[in-house]
PDB file of C-alpha atoms in Angstrom:
ATOM      1  CA  UNK A 149       6.457  -8.385  17.802  1.00 53.00           C
ATOM      2  CA  UNK A 150       7.367  -5.126  16.127  1.00 72.00           C
ATOM      3  CA  UNK A 151       5.879  -4.400  12.756  1.00 90.00           C
ATOM      4  CA  UNK A 152       7.540  -2.635   9.866  1.00 94.00           C
ATOM      5  CA  UNK A 153       9.357   0.439  11.122  1.00 94.00           C
ATOM      6  CA  UNK A 154      10.036   3.537   9.110  1.00 96.00           C
ATOM      7  CA  UNK A 155      11.884   6.672  10.032  1.00 95.00           C
ATOM      8  CA  UNK A 156      11.657   9.507  10.015  1.00 96.00           C
ATOM      9  CA  UNK A 157       7.878   9.797  10.022  1.00 94.00           C
ATOM     10  CA  UNK A 158       8.074  13.301   8.637  1.00 95.00           C
ATOM     11  CA  UNK A 159      10.895  14.871   6.663  1.00 97.00           C
ATOM     12  CA  UNK A 160      11.199  18.410   5.360  1.00 97.00           C
ATOM     13  CA  UNK A 161      13.799  19.246   2.745  1.00 97.00           C
ATOM     14  CA  UNK A 162      14.592  22.244   0.585  1.00 97.00           C
ATOM     15  CA  UNK A 163      14.888  21.843  -3.150  1.00 97.00           C
ATOM     16  CA  UNK A 164      18.262  20.394  -4.087  1.00 97.00           C
ATOM     17  CA  UNK A 165      18.871  18.611  -0.790  1.00 97.00           C
ATOM     18  CA  UNK A 166      19.038  14.868  -0.288  1.00 98.00           C
ATOM     19  CA  UNK A 167      16.378  12.771   1.431  1.00 98.00           C
ATOM     20  CA  UNK A 168      17.132   9.435   3.095  1.00 98.00           C
ATOM     21  CA  UNK A 169      14.232   7.257   4.135  1.00 98.00           C
ATOM     22  CA  UNK A 170      14.785   4.165   6.278  1.00 98.00           C
ATOM     23  CA  UNK A 171      12.799   0.975   6.596  1.00 97.00           C
ATOM     24  CA  UNK A 172      13.296  -1.922   8.977  1.00 96.00           C
ATOM     25  CA  UNK A 173      11.236  -4.952   7.936  1.00 95.00           C
ATOM     26  CA  UNK A 174       9.307  -7.170  10.276  1.00 94.00           C
ATOM     27  CA  UNK A 175      11.344  -9.795  12.085  1.00 91.00           C
ATOM     28  CA  UNK A 176      11.893 -12.775   9.823  1.00 89.00           C
ATOM     29  CA  UNK A 177      11.080 -10.871   6.632  1.00 92.00           C
ATOM     30  CA  UNK A 178      13.773 -10.596   4.006  1.00 92.00           C
ATOM     31  CA  UNK A 179      11.746  -8.984   1.201  1.00 94.00           C
ATOM     32  CA  UNK A 180      11.230  -5.220   1.160  1.00 96.00           C
ATOM     33  CA  UNK A 181       9.104  -3.085  -1.130  1.00 96.00           C
ATOM     34  CA  UNK A 182       8.870   0.689  -1.493  1.00 97.00           C
ATOM     35  CA  UNK A 183       5.724   2.468  -2.648  1.00 96.00           C
ATOM     36  CA  UNK A 184       4.949   6.139  -3.179  1.00 96.00           C
ATOM     37  CA  UNK A 185       1.594   7.764  -2.527  1.00 92.00           C
ATOM     38  CA  UNK A 186       0.968  11.079  -4.212  1.00 88.00           C
ATOM     39  CA  UNK A 187      -1.950  13.274  -3.136  1.00 79.00           C
ATOM     40  CA  UNK A 188      -5.301  11.803  -4.195  1.00 74.00           C
ATOM     41  CA  UNK A 189      -3.659   8.831  -5.851  1.00 76.00           C
ATOM     42  CA  UNK A 190      -3.221   5.245  -4.847  1.00 79.00           C
ATOM     43  CA  UNK A 191       0.080   3.715  -3.976  1.00 90.00           C
ATOM     44  CA  UNK A 192       2.523   3.169  -6.811  1.00 93.00           C
ATOM     45  CA  UNK A 193       5.177   0.497  -6.660  1.00 94.00           C
ATOM     46  CA  UNK A 194       8.745   1.756  -6.823  1.00 95.00           C
ATOM     47  CA  UNK A 195      11.211  -1.000  -6.021  1.00 96.00           C
ATOM     48  CA  UNK A 196      11.482  -4.509  -4.618  1.00 95.00           C
ATOM     49  CA  UNK A 197      14.593  -5.674  -2.791  1.00 95.00           C
ATOM     50  CA  UNK A 198      15.941  -8.682  -1.023  1.00 94.00           C
ATOM     51  CA  UNK A 199      19.056  -8.624   1.102  1.00 89.00           C
ATOM     52  CA  UNK A 200      21.831  -7.033  -0.986  1.00 87.00           C
ATOM     53  CA  UNK A 201      19.844  -7.406  -4.216  1.00 93.00           C
ATOM     54  CA  UNK A 202      17.462  -5.259  -6.214  1.00 94.00           C
ATOM     55  CA  UNK A 203      14.880  -7.622  -7.676  1.00 93.00           C
ATOM     56  CA  UNK A 204      12.574  -5.216  -9.487  1.00 93.00           C
ATOM     57  CA  UNK A 205      13.063  -1.477  -9.879  1.00 93.00           C
ATOM     58  CA  UNK A 206      10.617  -0.945 -12.703  1.00 91.00           C
ATOM     59  CA  UNK A 207       8.729   1.717 -10.748  1.00 92.00           C
ATOM     60  CA  UNK A 208      11.724   3.816  -9.808  1.00 94.00           C
ATOM     61  CA  UNK A 209      12.343   7.132 -11.576  1.00 93.00           C
ATOM     62  CA  UNK A 210      15.456   6.797 -13.696  1.00 89.00           C
ATOM     63  CA  UNK A 211      17.289   9.679 -12.098  1.00 94.00           C
ATOM     64  CA  UNK A 212      17.933  10.861  -8.539  1.00 97.00           C
ATOM     65  CA  UNK A 213      16.293   7.834  -6.862  1.00 97.00           C
ATOM     66  CA  UNK A 214      18.140   4.816  -5.517  1.00 96.00           C
ATOM     67  CA  UNK A 215      17.451   2.058  -3.025  1.00 97.00           C
ATOM     68  CA  UNK A 216      19.474  -0.480  -1.119  1.00 96.00           C
ATOM     69  CA  UNK A 217      18.926  -3.240   1.397  1.00 95.00           C
ATOM     70  CA  UNK A 218      22.313  -4.115   2.884  1.00 92.00           C
ATOM     71  CA  UNK A 219      23.206  -7.333   4.627  1.00 89.00           C
ATOM     72  CA  UNK A 220      23.042  -5.533   7.942  1.00 89.00           C
ATOM     73  CA  UNK A 221      20.743  -2.652   8.769  1.00 92.00           C
ATOM     74  CA  UNK A 222      17.612  -1.138   7.297  1.00 95.00           C
ATOM     75  CA  UNK A 223      16.620  -0.617   3.698  1.00 97.00           C
ATOM     76  CA  UNK A 224      17.313   2.919   2.488  1.00 97.00           C
ATOM     77  CA  UNK A 225      15.455   4.880  -0.163  1.00 98.00           C
ATOM     78  CA  UNK A 226      17.590   7.804  -1.251  1.00 98.00           C
ATOM     79  CA  UNK A 227      16.406  10.788  -3.226  1.00 97.00           C
ATOM     80  CA  UNK A 228      19.084  13.163  -4.432  1.00 97.00           C
ATOM     81  CA  UNK A 229      18.476  16.803  -5.364  1.00 97.00           C
ATOM     82  CA  UNK A 230      14.850  16.727  -4.317  1.00 97.00           C
ATOM     83  CA  UNK A 231      12.239  18.730  -6.194  1.00 96.00           C
ATOM     84  CA  UNK A 232       8.784  19.816  -5.106  1.00 94.00           C
ATOM     85  CA  UNK A 233       7.214  16.977  -7.104  1.00 93.00           C
ATOM     86  CA  UNK A 234       8.926  14.489  -4.799  1.00 95.00           C
ATOM     87  CA  UNK A 235       6.630  15.576  -1.958  1.00 95.00           C
ATOM     88  CA  UNK A 236       4.629  12.472  -1.113  1.00 95.00           C
ATOM     89  CA  UNK A 237       4.161   9.722   1.417  1.00 94.00           C
ATOM     90  CA  UNK A 238       6.643   6.893   0.986  1.00 96.00           C
ATOM     91  CA  UNK A 239       5.640   3.518   2.339  1.00 96.00           C
ATOM     92  CA  UNK A 240       7.737   0.483   2.914  1.00 96.00           C
ATOM     93  CA  UNK A 241       6.324  -3.030   3.101  1.00 95.00           C
ATOM     94  CA  UNK A 242       7.922  -6.347   3.934  1.00 95.00           C
ATOM     95  CA  UNK A 243       7.083 -10.004   3.400  1.00 92.00           C
ATOM     96  CA  UNK A 244       8.512 -13.398   4.237  1.00 91.00           C
ATOM     97  CA  UNK A 245       8.627 -14.478   0.625  1.00 86.00           C
ATOM     98  CA  UNK A 246       8.008 -13.243  -2.872  1.00 81.00           C
ATOM     99  CA  UNK A 247       4.349 -14.226  -3.065  1.00 77.00           C
ATOM    100  CA  UNK A 248       3.612 -13.690   0.600  1.00 84.00           C
ATOM    101  CA  UNK A 249       1.398 -11.031   2.149  1.00 88.00           C
ATOM    102  CA  UNK A 250       2.993  -7.600   2.394  1.00 90.00           C
ATOM    103  CA  UNK A 251       2.800  -5.691   5.671  1.00 92.00           C
ATOM    104  CA  UNK A 252       3.181  -1.939   5.594  1.00 93.00           C
ATOM    105  CA  UNK A 253       5.001   0.537   7.757  1.00 94.00           C
ATOM    106  CA  UNK A 254       3.538   3.878   8.897  1.00 92.00           C
ATOM    107  CA  UNK A 255       5.199   5.763   6.063  1.00 94.00           C
ATOM    108  CA  UNK A 256       7.496   8.750   5.748  1.00 96.00           C
ATOM    109  CA  UNK A 257       5.856  11.966   4.664  1.00 94.00           C
ATOM    110  CA  UNK A 258       8.322  14.009   2.664  1.00 96.00           C
ATOM    111  CA  UNK A 259       7.716  17.695   2.109  1.00 96.00           C
ATOM    112  CA  UNK A 260       9.979  19.586  -0.255  1.00 96.00           C
ATOM    113  CA  UNK A 261       9.931  23.344   0.166  1.00 95.00           C
TER     114      UNK A 261
ATOM    115  CA  UNK B  94      -0.120  -6.740 -16.463  1.00 77.00           C
ATOM    116  CA  UNK B  95      -2.402  -5.988 -13.562  1.00 84.00           C
ATOM    117  CA  UNK B  96      -4.810  -3.138 -12.928  1.00 90.00           C
ATOM    118  CA  UNK B  97      -7.370  -2.272 -10.278  1.00 93.00           C
ATOM    119  CA  UNK B  98     -10.368   0.005 -10.616  1.00 95.00           C
ATOM    120  CA  UNK B  99     -12.167   1.395  -7.618  1.00 95.00           C
ATOM    121  CA  UNK B 100     -15.242   2.984  -9.079  1.00 91.00           C
ATOM    122  CA  UNK B 101     -16.098   5.290  -6.199  1.00 94.00           C
ATOM    123  CA  UNK B 102     -13.660   7.871  -4.885  1.00 93.00           C
ATOM    124  CA  UNK B 103     -15.944   8.667  -1.942  1.00 96.00           C
ATOM    125  CA  UNK B 104     -18.780   6.789  -0.277  1.00 97.00           C
ATOM    126  CA  UNK B 105     -20.800   8.704   2.328  1.00 97.00           C
ATOM    127  CA  UNK B 106     -22.938   6.598   4.627  1.00 97.00           C
ATOM    128  CA  UNK B 107     -24.764   6.949   7.924  1.00 97.00           C
ATOM    129  CA  UNK B 108     -23.692   5.058  10.996  1.00 97.00           C
ATOM    130  CA  UNK B 109     -25.164   1.541  11.317  1.00 96.00           C
ATOM    131  CA  UNK B 110     -26.033   1.436   7.603  1.00 97.00           C
ATOM    132  CA  UNK B 111     -24.592  -1.263   5.323  1.00 97.00           C
ATOM    133  CA  UNK B 112     -21.861  -0.387   2.863  1.00 97.00           C
ATOM    134  CA  UNK B 113     -20.271  -1.857  -0.238  1.00 97.00           C
ATOM    135  CA  UNK B 114     -17.011  -0.600  -1.723  1.00 97.00           C
ATOM    136  CA  UNK B 115     -16.495  -1.747  -5.287  1.00 97.00           C
ATOM    137  CA  UNK B 116     -13.344  -3.118  -6.809  1.00 97.00           C
ATOM    138  CA  UNK B 117     -12.701  -4.555 -10.248  1.00 96.00           C
ATOM    139  CA  UNK B 118      -9.399  -5.993 -11.350  1.00 94.00           C
ATOM    140  CA  UNK B 119      -7.576  -7.384 -14.321  1.00 89.00           C
ATOM    141  CA  UNK B 120      -4.640  -9.720 -14.039  1.00 81.00           C
ATOM    142  CA  UNK B 121      -2.647 -11.898 -16.390  1.00 74.00           C
ATOM    143  CA  UNK B 122      -1.327 -14.104 -13.577  1.00 71.00           C
ATOM    144  CA  UNK B 123      -2.790 -15.959 -10.622  1.00 71.00           C
ATOM    145  CA  UNK B 124      -5.204 -13.733  -8.765  1.00 80.00           C
ATOM    146  CA  UNK B 125      -4.354 -12.794  -5.240  1.00 90.00           C
ATOM    147  CA  UNK B 126      -6.525  -9.931  -4.016  1.00 93.00           C
ATOM    148  CA  UNK B 127      -6.291  -7.694  -0.983  1.00 94.00           C
ATOM    149  CA  UNK B 128      -8.113  -4.914   0.793  1.00 96.00           C
ATOM    150  CA  UNK B 129      -6.129  -2.497   2.932  1.00 95.00           C
ATOM    151  CA  UNK B 130      -7.409   0.337   5.122  1.00 95.00           C
ATOM    152  CA  UNK B 131      -5.571   3.583   5.751  1.00 92.00           C
ATOM    153  CA  UNK B 132      -6.575   5.806   8.666  1.00 91.00           C
ATOM    154  CA  UNK B 133      -5.545   9.476   8.441  1.00 85.00           C
ATOM    155  CA  UNK B 134      -1.788   9.975   8.490  1.00 80.00           C
ATOM    156  CA  UNK B 135      -1.147   6.315   9.097  1.00 84.00           C
ATOM    157  CA  UNK B 136       0.145   3.361   7.127  1.00 86.00           C
ATOM    158  CA  UNK B 137      -1.893   0.645   5.465  1.00 91.00           C
ATOM    159  CA  UNK B 138      -3.429  -2.099   7.527  1.00 93.00           C
ATOM    160  CA  UNK B 139      -4.428  -5.398   5.957  1.00 93.00           C
ATOM    161  CA  UNK B 140      -8.200  -5.928   6.162  1.00 95.00           C
ATOM    162  CA  UNK B 141      -8.495  -9.218   4.316  1.00 95.00           C
ATOM    163  CA  UNK B 142      -7.092 -11.229   1.443  1.00 93.00           C
ATOM    164  CA  UNK B 143      -8.153 -13.785  -1.122  1.00 92.00           C
ATOM    165  CA  UNK B 144      -5.581 -16.337  -2.202  1.00 88.00           C
ATOM    166  CA  UNK B 145      -7.686 -19.379  -3.081  1.00 84.00           C
ATOM    167  CA  UNK B 146     -10.563 -21.479  -1.778  1.00 85.00           C
ATOM    168  CA  UNK B 147     -13.831 -20.004  -0.562  1.00 87.00           C
ATOM    169  CA  UNK B 148     -14.850 -16.946  -2.552  1.00 89.00           C
ATOM    170  CA  UNK B 149     -16.269 -15.254   0.556  1.00 94.00           C
ATOM    171  CA  UNK B 150     -13.463 -13.905   2.678  1.00 94.00           C
ATOM    172  CA  UNK B 151     -13.907 -12.542   6.169  1.00 95.00           C
ATOM    173  CA  UNK B 152     -11.553  -9.936   7.544  1.00 94.00           C
ATOM    174  CA  UNK B 153     -11.032  -7.788  10.591  1.00 92.00           C
ATOM    175  CA  UNK B 154     -13.489  -5.231  11.995  1.00 92.00           C
ATOM    176  CA  UNK B 155     -16.520  -7.059  10.569  1.00 95.00           C
ATOM    177  CA  UNK B 156     -15.590  -6.584   6.917  1.00 97.00           C
ATOM    178  CA  UNK B 157     -15.939  -9.264   4.260  1.00 97.00           C
ATOM    179  CA  UNK B 158     -15.345  -9.459   0.539  1.00 97.00           C
ATOM    180  CA  UNK B 159     -16.485 -11.754  -2.227  1.00 95.00           C
ATOM    181  CA  UNK B 160     -14.298 -12.841  -5.100  1.00 93.00           C
ATOM    182  CA  UNK B 161     -16.239 -13.097  -8.353  1.00 93.00           C
ATOM    183  CA  UNK B 162     -14.110 -14.470 -11.141  1.00 90.00           C
ATOM    184  CA  UNK B 163     -16.663 -14.038 -13.923  1.00 90.00           C
ATOM    185  CA  UNK B 164     -17.175 -10.384 -13.079  1.00 92.00           C
ATOM    186  CA  UNK B 165     -13.522  -9.845 -12.117  1.00 92.00           C
ATOM    187  CA  UNK B 166     -14.676  -8.165  -8.934  1.00 95.00           C
ATOM    188  CA  UNK B 167     -13.706  -8.201  -5.280  1.00 96.00           C
ATOM    189  CA  UNK B 168     -16.211  -5.926  -3.547  1.00 97.00           C
ATOM    190  CA  UNK B 169     -15.853  -5.124   0.142  1.00 97.00           C
ATOM    191  CA  UNK B 170     -18.896  -5.136   2.399  1.00 97.00           C
ATOM    192  CA  UNK B 171     -19.893  -4.445   5.966  1.00 97.00           C
ATOM    193  CA  UNK B 172     -23.468  -4.893   7.220  1.00 97.00           C
ATOM    194  CA  UNK B 173     -23.335  -2.074   9.759  1.00 97.00           C
ATOM    195  CA  UNK B 174     -20.656   0.624   9.802  1.00 97.00           C
ATOM    196  CA  UNK B 175     -19.318   2.628  12.726  1.00 96.00           C
ATOM    197  CA  UNK B 176     -17.952   6.151  12.879  1.00 96.00           C
ATOM    198  CA  UNK B 177     -14.542   4.607  13.455  1.00 95.00           C
ATOM    199  CA  UNK B 178     -14.677   2.965  10.013  1.00 96.00           C
ATOM    200  CA  UNK B 179     -14.110   6.366   8.431  1.00 96.00           C
ATOM    201  CA  UNK B 180     -10.905   5.852   6.457  1.00 96.00           C
ATOM    202  CA  UNK B 181      -9.577   5.258   2.972  1.00 94.00           C
ATOM    203  CA  UNK B 182      -9.839   1.762   1.591  1.00 96.00           C
ATOM    204  CA  UNK B 183      -7.548   0.354  -1.061  1.00 95.00           C
ATOM    205  CA  UNK B 184      -8.076  -2.703  -3.198  1.00 96.00           C
ATOM    206  CA  UNK B 185      -4.939  -4.367  -4.567  1.00 94.00           C
ATOM    207  CA  UNK B 186      -3.985  -7.248  -6.805  1.00 92.00           C
ATOM    208  CA  UNK B 187      -0.756  -9.173  -6.390  1.00 87.00           C
ATOM    209  CA  UNK B 188       1.303  -9.664  -9.514  1.00 78.00           C
ATOM    210  CA  UNK B 189       4.573 -11.528  -9.873  1.00 74.00           C
ATOM    211  CA  UNK B 190       6.130  -9.829  -6.896  1.00 74.00           C
ATOM    212  CA  UNK B 191       4.429  -6.513  -6.280  1.00 84.00           C
ATOM    213  CA  UNK B 192       1.055  -5.050  -5.459  1.00 90.00           C
ATOM    214  CA  UNK B 193      -0.964  -2.936  -7.870  1.00 91.00           C
ATOM    215  CA  UNK B 194      -3.368  -0.657  -6.044  1.00 93.00           C
ATOM    216  CA  UNK B 195      -6.565   1.087  -6.960  1.00 93.00           C
ATOM    217  CA  UNK B 196      -6.853   4.806  -6.317  1.00 92.00           C
ATOM    218  CA  UNK B 197      -8.755   4.241  -3.116  1.00 93.00           C
ATOM    219  CA  UNK B 198     -12.257   4.864  -1.809  1.00 95.00           C
ATOM    220  CA  UNK B 199     -12.825   7.269   1.048  1.00 95.00           C
ATOM    221  CA  UNK B 200     -15.526   5.923   3.359  1.00 97.00           C
ATOM    222  CA  UNK B 201     -17.192   8.762   5.254  1.00 97.00           C
ATOM    223  CA  UNK B 202     -19.409   7.612   8.108  1.00 97.00           C
ATOM    224  CA  UNK B 203     -21.592  10.233   9.725  1.00 96.00           C
ATOM    225  CA  UNK B 204     -23.896   9.998  12.763  1.00 94.00           C
TER     226      UNK B 204
END
């Protein structure tokens, strides 16, 4: 029974490049959440998606960041034209329903040089 | 709106001693509370959760937490810690659809 899977686990990008982070939810889960963890801070909510729909993106920066959860395949968090301030750990979580317990993946640690 | 305050950024303790990690919350909706643990360079693992019912919640690895509505607290406790409990602990409150986390408490267990 695989848990939430994220890849890559580590990603290095130069300023101006694009970063694509992938998340496969637990089997049977159709709700996906993305959180960002900056150094010495807690996790901050970014976006909440169900299949093919963005439910809540109130935590997403207005520019350069986008997320999708297609009918088939993993959820993708995309960061265009990365800057050094984007360096962080990005965690994905999934749940069976909106008010259900969220289970977290191992995270993707993004380093922007 | 929801918010979580973890009063201690670090808690040093000796092995086999008891520990309490403090968490206070505010929430304008139904209160669902969680504690997660994060080991170095890993993801978050659910320790325990309070949804309703008994205010004393038991979790994995010998941890427990008590929900106190009047004090808006959800402190985490363990009667005897191990070296392997060294990790960062996050308290979280569930809002309409998302989790709001505290800044975390680093538990440092030394021999």
